[in-house]
PDB file of C-alpha atoms in Angstrom:
ATOM      1  CA  UNK A 244     144.038  21.705 -49.451  1.00  0.00           C
ATOM      2  CA  UNK A 245     143.978  18.391 -47.356  1.00  0.00           C
ATOM      3  CA  UNK A 246     143.938  14.820 -48.753  1.00  0.00           C
ATOM      4  CA  UNK A 247     141.076  14.227 -50.762  1.00  0.00           C
ATOM      5  CA  UNK A 248     138.756  11.234 -50.838  1.00  0.00           C
ATOM      6  CA  UNK A 249     138.734   9.157 -54.033  1.00  0.00           C
ATOM      7  CA  UNK A 250     135.262   8.723 -55.696  1.00  0.00           C
ATOM      8  CA  UNK A 251     133.555   8.885 -59.387  1.00  0.00           C
ATOM      9  CA  UNK A 252     136.292   6.706 -61.011  1.00  0.00           C
ATOM     10  CA  UNK A 253     139.113   7.711 -58.988  1.00  0.00           C
ATOM     11  CA  UNK A 254     138.132  11.473 -59.643  1.00  0.00           C
ATOM     12  CA  UNK A 255     138.965  13.651 -56.633  1.00  0.00           C
ATOM     13  CA  UNK A 256     136.255  16.281 -55.513  1.00  0.00           C
ATOM     14  CA  UNK A 257     137.323  19.698 -56.176  1.00  0.00           C
ATOM     15  CA  UNK A 258     137.117  20.559 -52.608  1.00  0.00           C
ATOM     16  CA  UNK A 259     136.547  17.814 -50.059  1.00  0.00           C
ATOM     17  CA  UNK A 260     133.800  18.191 -47.531  1.00  0.00           C
ATOM     18  CA  UNK A 261     136.515  19.082 -44.691  1.00  0.00           C
ATOM     19  CA  UNK A 262     137.987  21.619 -46.652  1.00  0.00           C
ATOM     20  CA  UNK A 263     134.379  23.280 -47.512  1.00  0.00           C
ATOM     21  CA  UNK A 264     133.979  23.432 -43.834  1.00  0.00           C
ATOM     22  CA  UNK A 265     137.414  25.308 -43.319  1.00  0.00           C
ATOM     23  CA  UNK A 266     136.779  27.747 -46.161  1.00  0.00           C
ATOM     24  CA  UNK A 267     133.336  28.691 -44.396  1.00  0.00           C
ATOM     25  CA  UNK A 268     135.055  29.482 -41.095  1.00  0.00           C
ATOM     26  CA  UNK A 269     137.409  31.655 -42.599  1.00  0.00           C
ATOM     27  CA  UNK A 270     137.479  35.238 -40.934  1.00  0.00           C
ATOM     28  CA  UNK A 271     135.928  37.810 -41.397  1.00  0.00           C
ATOM     29  CA  UNK A 272     133.334  36.194 -43.582  1.00  0.00           C
ATOM     30  CA  UNK A 273     134.392  33.219 -45.028  1.00  0.00           C
ATOM     31  CA  UNK A 274     134.956  31.969 -48.478  1.00  0.00           C
ATOM     32  CA  UNK A 275     132.023  29.854 -49.399  1.00  0.00           C
ATOM     33  CA  UNK A 276     128.898  31.508 -50.444  1.00  0.00           C
ATOM     34  CA  UNK A 277     125.767  28.974 -50.972  1.00  0.00           C
ATOM     35  CA  UNK A 278     123.856  29.413 -54.122  1.00  0.00           C
ATOM     36  CA  UNK A 279     124.093  31.530 -57.077  1.00  0.00           C
ATOM     37  CA  UNK A 280     121.473  34.108 -55.944  1.00  0.00           C
ATOM     38  CA  UNK A 281     123.583  35.050 -52.862  1.00  0.00           C
ATOM     39  CA  UNK A 282     126.655  35.111 -54.993  1.00  0.00           C
ATOM     40  CA  UNK A 283     125.351  37.696 -57.127  1.00  0.00           C
ATOM     41  CA  UNK A 284     123.941  39.839 -54.528  1.00  0.00           C
ATOM     42  CA  UNK A 285     127.971  40.065 -53.334  1.00  0.00           C
ATOM     43  CA  UNK A 286     129.217  40.665 -57.002  1.00  0.00           C
ATOM     44  CA  UNK A 287     126.882  43.494 -57.436  1.00  0.00           C
ATOM     45  CA  UNK A 288     127.711  45.339 -54.117  1.00  0.00           C
ATOM     46  CA  UNK A 289     131.346  45.060 -55.450  1.00  0.00           C
ATOM     47  CA  UNK A 290     130.014  46.276 -58.659  1.00  0.00           C
ATOM     48  CA  UNK A 291     128.474  49.319 -56.893  1.00  0.00           C
ATOM     49  CA  UNK A 292     131.342  50.233 -54.855  1.00  0.00           C
ATOM     50  CA  UNK A 293     133.667  49.792 -57.918  1.00  0.00           C
ATOM     51  CA  UNK A 294     131.457  52.248 -59.871  1.00  0.00           C
ATOM     52  CA  UNK A 295     131.272  54.774 -57.199  1.00  0.00           C
ATOM     53  CA  UNK A 296     134.746  55.067 -57.456  1.00  0.00           C
ATOM     54  CA  UNK A 297     134.795  55.803 -61.103  1.00  0.00           C
ATOM     55  CA  UNK A 298     136.330  52.571 -62.040  1.00  0.00           C
ATOM     56  CA  UNK A 299     135.321  49.423 -63.866  1.00  0.00           C
ATOM     57  CA  UNK A 300     135.083  45.419 -62.970  1.00  0.00           C
ATOM     58  CA  UNK A 301     136.115  42.544 -64.704  1.00  0.00           C
ATOM     59  CA  UNK A 302     134.661  39.303 -62.965  1.00  0.00           C
ATOM     60  CA  UNK A 303     136.290  36.195 -63.371  1.00  0.00           C
ATOM     61  CA  UNK A 304     133.853  32.947 -63.227  1.00  0.00           C
ATOM     62  CA  UNK A 305     135.493  29.779 -63.164  1.00  0.00           C
ATOM     63  CA  UNK A 306     134.687  26.195 -62.519  1.00  0.00           C
ATOM     64  CA  UNK A 307     134.175  22.471 -64.014  1.00  0.00           C
ATOM     65  CA  UNK A 308     131.671  22.240 -66.910  1.00  0.00           C
ATOM     66  CA  UNK A 309     128.332  21.906 -65.678  1.00  0.00           C
ATOM     67  CA  UNK A 310     128.623  23.669 -62.117  1.00  0.00           C
ATOM     68  CA  UNK A 311     126.753  26.885 -63.295  1.00  0.00           C
ATOM     69  CA  UNK A 312     129.205  29.616 -64.328  1.00  0.00           C
ATOM     70  CA  UNK A 313     126.930  30.663 -67.176  1.00  0.00           C
ATOM     71  CA  UNK A 314     123.603  30.841 -65.028  1.00  0.00           C
ATOM     72  CA  UNK A 315     125.797  32.934 -62.414  1.00  0.00           C
ATOM     73  CA  UNK A 316     126.817  35.285 -65.163  1.00  0.00           C
ATOM     74  CA  UNK A 317     123.355  35.651 -66.182  1.00  0.00           C
ATOM     75  CA  UNK A 318     122.430  36.670 -62.661  1.00  0.00           C
ATOM     76  CA  UNK A 319     124.920  38.940 -62.124  1.00  0.00           C
ATOM     77  CA  UNK A 320     123.782  40.828 -65.387  1.00  0.00           C
ATOM     78  CA  UNK A 321     120.107  40.836 -64.547  1.00  0.00           C
ATOM     79  CA  UNK A 322     120.711  42.045 -61.110  1.00  0.00           C
ATOM     80  CA  UNK A 323     122.974  44.837 -62.125  1.00  0.00           C
ATOM     81  CA  UNK A 324     120.674  46.154 -64.463  1.00  0.00           C
ATOM     82  CA  UNK A 325     117.783  45.399 -62.187  1.00  0.00           C
ATOM     83  CA  UNK A 326     119.484  47.589 -59.479  1.00  0.00           C
ATOM     84  CA  UNK A 327     120.160  50.364 -62.149  1.00  0.00           C
ATOM     85  CA  UNK A 328     123.874  49.949 -61.805  1.00  0.00           C
ATOM     86  CA  UNK A 329     124.329  49.394 -65.442  1.00  0.00           C
ATOM     87  CA  UNK A 330     122.333  49.425 -68.458  1.00  0.00           C
ATOM     88  CA  UNK A 331     122.636  46.078 -70.393  1.00  0.00           C
ATOM     89  CA  UNK A 332     124.635  47.452 -73.007  1.00  0.00           C
ATOM     90  CA  UNK A 333     127.363  48.491 -70.562  1.00  0.00           C
ATOM     91  CA  UNK A 334     128.346  44.805 -69.665  1.00  0.00           C
ATOM     92  CA  UNK A 335     129.975  42.318 -71.934  1.00  0.00           C
ATOM     93  CA  UNK A 336     130.693  38.616 -71.677  1.00  0.00           C
ATOM     94  CA  UNK A 337     133.554  37.055 -72.857  1.00  0.00           C
ATOM     95  CA  UNK A 338     132.606  33.058 -73.098  1.00  0.00           C
ATOM     96  CA  UNK A 339     136.250  31.162 -72.924  1.00  0.00           C
ATOM     97  CA  UNK A 340     134.229  28.198 -74.770  1.00  0.00           C
ATOM     98  CA  UNK A 341     134.853  30.423 -78.049  1.00  0.00           C
ATOM     99  CA  UNK A 342     138.563  29.256 -78.033  1.00  0.00           C
ATOM    100  CA  UNK A 343     137.704  25.417 -77.487  1.00  0.00           C
ATOM    101  CA  UNK A 344     141.022  23.763 -79.359  1.00  0.00           C
ATOM    102  CA  UNK A 345     139.274  21.137 -80.882  1.00  0.00           C
ATOM    103  CA  UNK A 346     135.628  20.497 -83.345  1.00  0.00           C
ATOM    104  CA  UNK A 347     132.960  18.428 -82.136  1.00  0.00           C
ATOM    105  CA  UNK A 348     133.002  14.800 -83.901  1.00  0.00           C
ATOM    106  CA  UNK A 349     136.417  15.030 -85.112  1.00  0.00           C
ATOM    107  CA  UNK A 350     139.061  12.471 -84.638  1.00  0.00           C
ATOM    108  CA  UNK A 351     141.067  15.281 -82.637  1.00  0.00           C
ATOM    109  CA  UNK A 352     137.848  15.850 -80.432  1.00  0.00           C
ATOM    110  CA  UNK A 353     137.772  11.834 -79.794  1.00  0.00           C
ATOM    111  CA  UNK A 354     141.519  11.851 -78.899  1.00  0.00           C
ATOM    112  CA  UNK A 355     141.455  14.896 -76.763  1.00  0.00           C
ATOM    113  CA  UNK A 356     141.731  12.885 -73.496  1.00  0.00           C
ATOM    114  CA  UNK A 357     144.341  10.224 -74.656  1.00  0.00           C
ATOM    115  CA  UNK A 358     147.329  12.007 -72.361  1.00  0.00           C
ATOM    116  CA  UNK A 359     147.475  14.959 -70.122  1.00  0.00           C
ATOM    117  CA  UNK A 360     149.631  16.719 -72.775  1.00  0.00           C
ATOM    118  CA  UNK A 361     147.223  16.178 -75.730  1.00  0.00           C
ATOM    119  CA  UNK A 362     144.576  17.710 -73.411  1.00  0.00           C
ATOM    120  CA  UNK A 363     145.982  20.543 -72.389  1.00  0.00           C
ATOM    121  CA  UNK A 364     147.527  21.392 -75.797  1.00  0.00           C
ATOM    122  CA  UNK A 365     144.157  21.191 -77.413  1.00  0.00           C
ATOM    123  CA  UNK A 366     141.256  21.672 -74.623  1.00  0.00           C
ATOM    124  CA  UNK A 367     141.210  25.529 -74.699  1.00  0.00           C
ATOM    125  CA  UNK A 368     143.742  27.998 -76.793  1.00  0.00           C
ATOM    126  CA  UNK A 369     144.246  29.896 -73.798  1.00  0.00           C
ATOM    127  CA  UNK A 370     146.726  32.448 -75.764  1.00  0.00           C
ATOM    128  CA  UNK A 371     144.164  33.371 -77.956  1.00  0.00           C
ATOM    129  CA  UNK A 372     141.869  34.118 -75.153  1.00  0.00           C
ATOM    130  CA  UNK A 373     144.326  36.137 -73.639  1.00  0.00           C
ATOM    131  CA  UNK A 374     144.718  38.271 -76.633  1.00  0.00           C
ATOM    132  CA  UNK A 375     141.140  38.853 -77.285  1.00  0.00           C
ATOM    133  CA  UNK A 376     140.812  39.787 -73.273  1.00  0.00           C
ATOM    134  CA  UNK A 377     143.480  42.323 -73.722  1.00  0.00           C
ATOM    135  CA  UNK A 378     141.814  43.578 -76.647  1.00  0.00           C
ATOM    136  CA  UNK A 379     138.560  43.829 -75.028  1.00  0.00           C
ATOM    137  CA  UNK A 380     140.278  45.647 -71.868  1.00  0.00           C
ATOM    138  CA  UNK A 381     141.792  48.214 -74.423  1.00  0.00           C
ATOM    139  CA  UNK A 382     138.300  48.762 -75.741  1.00  0.00           C
ATOM    140  CA  UNK A 383     136.778  49.632 -72.334  1.00  0.00           C
ATOM    141  CA  UNK A 384     139.664  51.694 -71.717  1.00  0.00           C
ATOM    142  CA  UNK A 385     138.689  53.854 -74.548  1.00  0.00           C
ATOM    143  CA  UNK A 386     135.112  53.998 -73.647  1.00  0.00           C
ATOM    144  CA  UNK A 387     134.176  54.136 -77.339  1.00  0.00           C
ATOM    145  CA  UNK A 388     133.276  50.846 -78.127  1.00  0.00           C
ATOM    146  CA  UNK A 389     134.610  48.627 -80.681  1.00  0.00           C
ATOM    147  CA  UNK A 390     134.914  45.005 -82.419  1.00  0.00           C
ATOM    148  CA  UNK A 391     137.138  42.014 -81.805  1.00  0.00           C
ATOM    149  CA  UNK A 392     137.648  39.555 -84.727  1.00  0.00           C
ATOM    150  CA  UNK A 393     138.450  35.871 -83.999  1.00  0.00           C
ATOM    151  CA  UNK A 394     139.532  33.989 -86.931  1.00  0.00           C
ATOM    152  CA  UNK A 395     138.641  30.484 -85.595  1.00  0.00           C
ATOM    153  CA  UNK A 396     136.013  30.405 -82.916  1.00  0.00           C
ATOM    154  CA  UNK A 397     134.213  27.529 -81.493  1.00  0.00           C
ATOM    155  CA  UNK A 398     130.470  28.285 -82.069  1.00  0.00           C
ATOM    156  CA  UNK A 399     127.986  25.970 -80.512  1.00  0.00           C
ATOM    157  CA  UNK A 400     124.922  27.034 -82.646  1.00  0.00           C
ATOM    158  CA  UNK A 401     127.372  26.407 -85.871  1.00  0.00           C
ATOM    159  CA  UNK A 402     127.240  22.605 -84.913  1.00  0.00           C
ATOM    160  CA  UNK A 403     130.672  22.922 -82.663  1.00  0.00           C
ATOM    161  CA  UNK A 404     132.729  23.872 -85.831  1.00  0.00           C
ATOM    162  CA  UNK A 405     135.066  26.319 -86.348  1.00  0.00           C
ATOM    163  CA  UNK A 406     134.003  29.753 -87.742  1.00  0.00           C
ATOM    164  CA  UNK A 407     134.999  33.352 -88.110  1.00  0.00           C
ATOM    165  CA  UNK A 408     133.346  35.488 -85.241  1.00  0.00           C
ATOM    166  CA  UNK A 409     132.756  39.148 -84.457  1.00  0.00           C
ATOM    167  CA  UNK A 410     132.803  40.185 -80.780  1.00  0.00           C
ATOM    168  CA  UNK A 411     131.239  43.742 -80.049  1.00  0.00           C
ATOM    169  CA  UNK A 412     131.616  45.963 -77.171  1.00  0.00           C
ATOM    170  CA  UNK A 413     129.527  48.904 -77.102  1.00  0.00           C
ATOM    171  CA  UNK A 414     130.714  52.553 -76.140  1.00  0.00           C
ATOM    172  CA  UNK A 415     131.078  52.820 -72.097  1.00  0.00           C
ATOM    173  CA  UNK A 416     131.143  49.288 -71.216  1.00  0.00           C
ATOM    174  CA  UNK A 417     131.752  49.110 -67.411  1.00  0.00           C
ATOM    175  CA  UNK A 418     131.479  45.284 -66.717  1.00  0.00           C
ATOM    176  CA  UNK A 419     133.410  42.604 -68.064  1.00  0.00           C
ATOM    177  CA  UNK A 420     132.404  39.048 -67.273  1.00  0.00           C
ATOM    178  CA  UNK A 421     135.169  36.134 -68.288  1.00  0.00           C
ATOM    179  CA  UNK A 422     133.252  32.751 -68.182  1.00  0.00           C
ATOM    180  CA  UNK A 423     135.177  29.533 -68.522  1.00  0.00           C
ATOM    181  CA  UNK A 424     137.149  26.699 -67.357  1.00  0.00           C
ATOM    182  CA  UNK A 425     140.779  27.930 -66.309  1.00  0.00           C
ATOM    183  CA  UNK A 426     139.459  31.876 -66.345  1.00  0.00           C
ATOM    184  CA  UNK A 427     140.889  32.547 -63.091  1.00  0.00           C
ATOM    185  CA  UNK A 428     144.575  30.113 -63.355  1.00  0.00           C
ATOM    186  CA  UNK A 429     144.880  31.039 -66.698  1.00  0.00           C
ATOM    187  CA  UNK A 430     143.505  34.576 -67.881  1.00  0.00           C
ATOM    188  CA  UNK A 431     143.156  36.598 -64.433  1.00  0.00           C
ATOM    189  CA  UNK A 432     146.500  38.251 -64.164  1.00  0.00           C
ATOM    190  CA  UNK A 433     145.870  41.121 -61.732  1.00  0.00           C
ATOM    191  CA  UNK A 434     149.475  42.620 -61.801  1.00  0.00           C
ATOM    192  CA  UNK A 435     148.830  43.093 -65.555  1.00  0.00           C
ATOM    193  CA  UNK A 436     145.556  44.712 -65.145  1.00  0.00           C
ATOM    194  CA  UNK A 437     145.394  48.367 -65.621  1.00  0.00           C
ATOM    195  CA  UNK A 438     144.295  50.447 -62.357  1.00  0.00           C
ATOM    196  CA  UNK A 439     140.791  51.320 -63.241  1.00  0.00           C
ATOM    197  CA  UNK A 440     139.987  47.533 -63.655  1.00  0.00           C
ATOM    198  CA  UNK A 441     139.221  46.148 -60.706  1.00  0.00           C
ATOM    199  CA  UNK A 442     139.143  42.000 -60.775  1.00  0.00           C
ATOM    200  CA  UNK A 443     136.772  39.761 -58.738  1.00  0.00           C
ATOM    201  CA  UNK A 444     137.044  36.317 -59.097  1.00  0.00           C
ATOM    202  CA  UNK A 445     134.593  33.221 -58.216  1.00  0.00           C
ATOM    203  CA  UNK A 446     135.061  29.432 -58.489  1.00  0.00           C
ATOM    204  CA  UNK A 447     131.899  27.655 -58.882  1.00  0.00           C
ATOM    205  CA  UNK A 448     131.608  24.362 -56.917  1.00  0.00           C
ATOM    206  CA  UNK A 449     129.724  21.250 -56.954  1.00  0.00           C
ATOM    207  CA  UNK A 450     130.330  17.586 -56.461  1.00  0.00           C
ATOM    208  CA  UNK A 451     131.869  15.602 -59.415  1.00  0.00           C
ATOM    209  CA  UNK A 452     128.636  13.663 -59.763  1.00  0.00           C
ATOM    210  CA  UNK A 453     126.529  16.683 -59.778  1.00  0.00           C
ATOM    211  CA  UNK A 454     128.621  18.359 -62.344  1.00  0.00           C
ATOM    212  CA  UNK A 455     129.150  15.617 -64.579  1.00  0.00           C
ATOM    213  CA  UNK A 456     125.369  14.761 -64.904  1.00  0.00           C
ATOM    214  CA  UNK A 457     124.426  18.526 -65.269  1.00  0.00           C
ATOM    215  CA  UNK A 458     126.891  19.310 -67.934  1.00  0.00           C
ATOM    216  CA  UNK A 459     125.923  15.768 -70.060  1.00  0.00           C
ATOM    217  CA  UNK A 460     122.409  16.511 -69.387  1.00  0.00           C
ATOM    218  CA  UNK A 461     122.609  20.195 -70.987  1.00  0.00           C
ATOM    219  CA  UNK A 462     124.491  18.653 -73.895  1.00  0.00           C
ATOM    220  CA  UNK A 463     121.908  15.855 -74.613  1.00  0.00           C
ATOM    221  CA  UNK A 464     119.056  18.545 -74.000  1.00  0.00           C
ATOM    222  CA  UNK A 465     120.573  20.818 -76.894  1.00  0.00           C
ATOM    223  CA  UNK A 466     120.873  17.705 -79.369  1.00  0.00           C
ATOM    224  CA  UNK A 467     124.017  15.489 -79.933  1.00  0.00           C
ATOM    225  CA  UNK A 468     123.219  13.554 -82.938  1.00  0.00           C
ATOM    226  CA  UNK A 469     125.084  10.363 -82.932  1.00  0.00           C
ATOM    227  CA  UNK A 470     125.848  10.259 -79.618  1.00  0.00           C
ATOM    228  CA  UNK A 471     124.132   8.821 -76.717  1.00  0.00           C
ATOM    229  CA  UNK A 472     123.972   9.754 -72.864  1.00  0.00           C
ATOM    230  CA  UNK A 473     126.456   7.067 -72.019  1.00  0.00           C
ATOM    231  CA  UNK A 474     128.764   7.976 -74.410  1.00  0.00           C
ATOM    232  CA  UNK A 475     128.773  11.554 -73.489  1.00  0.00           C
ATOM    233  CA  UNK A 476     129.222  11.193 -69.944  1.00  0.00           C
ATOM    234  CA  UNK A 477     132.279   8.718 -70.588  1.00  0.00           C
ATOM    235  CA  UNK A 478     134.067  11.975 -72.287  1.00  0.00           C
ATOM    236  CA  UNK A 479     132.718  14.504 -69.759  1.00  0.00           C
ATOM    237  CA  UNK A 480     134.349  11.946 -67.181  1.00  0.00           C
ATOM    238  CA  UNK A 481     137.835  11.893 -68.913  1.00  0.00           C
ATOM    239  CA  UNK A 482     137.605  15.428 -69.192  1.00  0.00           C
ATOM    240  CA  UNK A 483     137.146  15.760 -65.465  1.00  0.00           C
ATOM    241  CA  UNK A 484     139.888  13.785 -64.676  1.00  0.00           C
ATOM    242  CA  UNK A 485     142.304  16.227 -65.773  1.00  0.00           C
ATOM    243  CA  UNK A 486     140.197  19.555 -65.237  1.00  0.00           C
ATOM    244  CA  UNK A 487     139.675  19.080 -61.451  1.00  0.00           C
ATOM    245  CA  UNK A 488     143.151  18.645 -60.318  1.00  0.00           C
ATOM    246  CA  UNK A 489     144.130  21.784 -62.526  1.00  0.00           C
ATOM    247  CA  UNK A 490     141.107  23.704 -61.029  1.00  0.00           C
ATOM    248  CA  UNK A 491     142.024  22.953 -57.544  1.00  0.00           C
ATOM    249  CA  UNK A 492     145.090  25.035 -57.667  1.00  0.00           C
ATOM    250  CA  UNK A 493     143.226  27.918 -58.376  1.00  0.00           C
ATOM    251  CA  UNK A 494     140.981  27.755 -55.361  1.00  0.00           C
ATOM    252  CA  UNK A 495     143.421  30.146 -53.206  1.00  0.00           C
ATOM    253  CA  UNK A 496     143.187  32.685 -56.019  1.00  0.00           C
ATOM    254  CA  UNK A 497     139.709  33.134 -56.075  1.00  0.00           C
ATOM    255  CA  UNK A 498     137.735  35.955 -54.353  1.00  0.00           C
ATOM    256  CA  UNK A 499     134.673  33.449 -53.347  1.00  0.00           C
ATOM    257  CA  UNK A 500     133.971  29.854 -53.952  1.00  0.00           C
ATOM    258  CA  UNK A 501     130.220  29.458 -54.680  1.00  0.00           C
ATOM    259  CA  UNK A 502     128.609  26.127 -53.705  1.00  0.00           C
ATOM    260  CA  UNK A 503     126.212  25.636 -56.686  1.00  0.00           C
ATOM    261  CA  UNK A 504     123.784  22.888 -54.895  1.00  0.00           C
ATOM    262  CA  UNK A 505     124.439  23.726 -51.101  1.00  0.00           C
ATOM    263  CA  UNK A 506     121.562  21.540 -49.803  1.00  0.00           C
ATOM    264  CA  UNK A 507     121.135  17.721 -50.549  1.00  0.00           C
ATOM    265  CA  UNK A 508     117.843  18.252 -52.264  1.00  0.00           C
ATOM    266  CA  UNK A 509     119.174  21.318 -54.492  1.00  0.00           C
ATOM    267  CA  UNK A 510     120.303  19.051 -57.581  1.00  0.00           C
ATOM    268  CA  UNK A 511     116.785  17.576 -57.893  1.00  0.00           C
ATOM    269  CA  UNK A 512     115.061  21.102 -57.521  1.00  0.00           C
ATOM    270  CA  UNK A 513     117.218  22.432 -60.346  1.00  0.00           C
ATOM    271  CA  UNK A 514     116.302  19.441 -62.520  1.00  0.00           C
ATOM    272  CA  UNK A 515     112.478  20.026 -61.549  1.00  0.00           C
ATOM    273  CA  UNK A 516     112.739  23.742 -62.532  1.00  0.00           C
ATOM    274  CA  UNK A 517     114.565  23.027 -65.931  1.00  0.00           C
ATOM    275  CA  UNK A 518     112.031  20.726 -67.079  1.00  0.00           C
ATOM    276  CA  UNK A 519     109.088  22.951 -65.833  1.00  0.00           C
ATOM    277  CA  UNK A 520     111.112  25.763 -68.078  1.00  0.00           C
ATOM    278  CA  UNK A 521     111.200  23.560 -71.047  1.00  0.00           C
ATOM    279  CA  UNK A 522     107.636  22.398 -70.843  1.00  0.00           C
ATOM    280  CA  UNK A 523     106.717  26.005 -70.475  1.00  0.00           C
ATOM    281  CA  UNK A 524     108.766  27.298 -73.082  1.00  0.00           C
ATOM    282  CA  UNK A 525     111.143  29.429 -70.835  1.00  0.00           C
ATOM    283  CA  UNK A 526     114.088  27.363 -72.133  1.00  0.00           C
ATOM    284  CA  UNK A 527     114.167  25.831 -75.415  1.00  0.00           C
ATOM    285  CA  UNK A 528     115.998  22.518 -76.298  1.00  0.00           C
ATOM    286  CA  UNK A 529     115.820  20.062 -79.094  1.00  0.00           C
ATOM    287  CA  UNK A 530     114.512  17.300 -76.743  1.00  0.00           C
ATOM    288  CA  UNK A 531     112.398  17.216 -73.645  1.00  0.00           C
ATOM    289  CA  UNK A 532     113.736  16.186 -70.258  1.00  0.00           C
ATOM    290  CA  UNK A 533     111.532  12.930 -70.562  1.00  0.00           C
ATOM    291  CA  UNK A 534     113.128  11.962 -73.933  1.00  0.00           C
ATOM    292  CA  UNK A 535     116.633  12.334 -72.479  1.00  0.00           C
ATOM    293  CA  UNK A 536     116.093  10.560 -69.720  1.00  0.00           C
ATOM    294  CA  UNK A 537     114.074   7.689 -71.182  1.00  0.00           C
ATOM    295  CA  UNK A 538     116.984   7.429 -73.583  1.00  0.00           C
ATOM    296  CA  UNK A 539     119.400   6.454 -70.296  1.00  0.00           C
ATOM    297  CA  UNK A 540     119.579   2.475 -69.421  1.00  0.00           C
ATOM    298  CA  UNK A 541     117.533   2.917 -65.723  1.00  0.00           C
ATOM    299  CA  UNK A 542     120.317   1.183 -63.726  1.00  0.00           C
ATOM    300  CA  UNK A 543     122.874   3.299 -65.106  1.00  0.00           C
ATOM    301  CA  UNK A 544     120.744   6.488 -64.636  1.00  0.00           C
ATOM    302  CA  UNK A 545     120.336   5.440 -60.926  1.00  0.00           C
ATOM    303  CA  UNK A 546     123.889   5.237 -60.307  1.00  0.00           C
ATOM    304  CA  UNK A 547     124.844   8.292 -61.671  1.00  0.00           C
ATOM    305  CA  UNK A 548     122.043  10.543 -60.657  1.00  0.00           C
ATOM    306  CA  UNK A 549     123.035  12.873 -57.611  1.00  0.00           C
ATOM    307  CA  UNK A 550     120.531  12.055 -55.111  1.00  0.00           C
ATOM    308  CA  UNK A 551     116.884  10.587 -55.500  1.00  0.00           C
ATOM    309  CA  UNK A 552     115.474  11.322 -59.304  1.00  0.00           C
ATOM    310  CA  UNK A 553     112.499  13.598 -59.084  1.00  0.00           C
ATOM    311  CA  UNK A 554     109.647  10.737 -60.547  1.00  0.00           C
ATOM    312  CA  UNK A 555     107.886  13.735 -62.196  1.00  0.00           C
ATOM    313  CA  UNK A 556     110.648  14.118 -64.517  1.00  0.00           C
ATOM    314  CA  UNK A 557     110.688  10.556 -65.669  1.00  0.00           C
ATOM    315  CA  UNK A 558     108.806   8.857 -68.467  1.00  0.00           C
ATOM    316  CA  UNK A 559     107.050   5.760 -67.758  1.00  0.00           C
ATOM    317  CA  UNK A 560     109.891   3.495 -68.929  1.00  0.00           C
ATOM    318  CA  UNK A 561     112.275   4.776 -65.820  1.00  0.00           C
ATOM    319  CA  UNK A 562     109.690   5.070 -63.040  1.00  0.00           C
TER     320      UNK A 562
END
């Protein structure tokens, strides 16, 4: 990649605009895919071809926090089921966040970003993730189903604390989705995969500003007692400072790069949609969009929001 412009507190964009243009122009089809629906279409076409060859598929979804990896995984699963490629029980997702190395609200988490060495030693326990992925591949190969024990898993609905966790793979699982930061660079080793398991990898891309805001908003909507938006945003920013340069090394390894918000209005539209989904009960959160945005100092909110803030999602305080 060429030189990168520095913005957002000195954090470079994962892919600068001129490099995005170059990747779009790659022949025969380019490497950039605009939006998650289009990306899910491509993955499911690959899945159809793979199943037609009596093989199975492992899809690795990588990208910084807040760029839409899990949402893409959900779209791939839904489309595969809708098109009759697989039943839901034949699809297994391995969430790399299960292997986060520190618990929430602990001194270890507070000091995570102190140095690059401490961050990458404690951020995600990739060796444990490799073990679990290897066991999952063996179970898929057996076609009999099975369980995998994780003695110390990070479980969000357990307050972000470690707990014993069991993963269950059903018989005849044919699609593995590995979702998490560093999954392409740290977990995808094509030369080590069995010949019957075809890998496919996607790097999610959004601007630093979009990813940071989306990740912080998501966490606040789900409830973070004792932590305000500004504090959490700063923590995410410090994580990005280490994550973005590391992920940039995996760009050449990915089959495709999915642009999460390809048009300038897409981020604001995604906020509107999330707000509507919360209001109509399609998404359950501890706080409403208005409650979270009203808690942010107005000038700070305007300075970090990507683009123009949709007025309909604001409370009276921030309008």
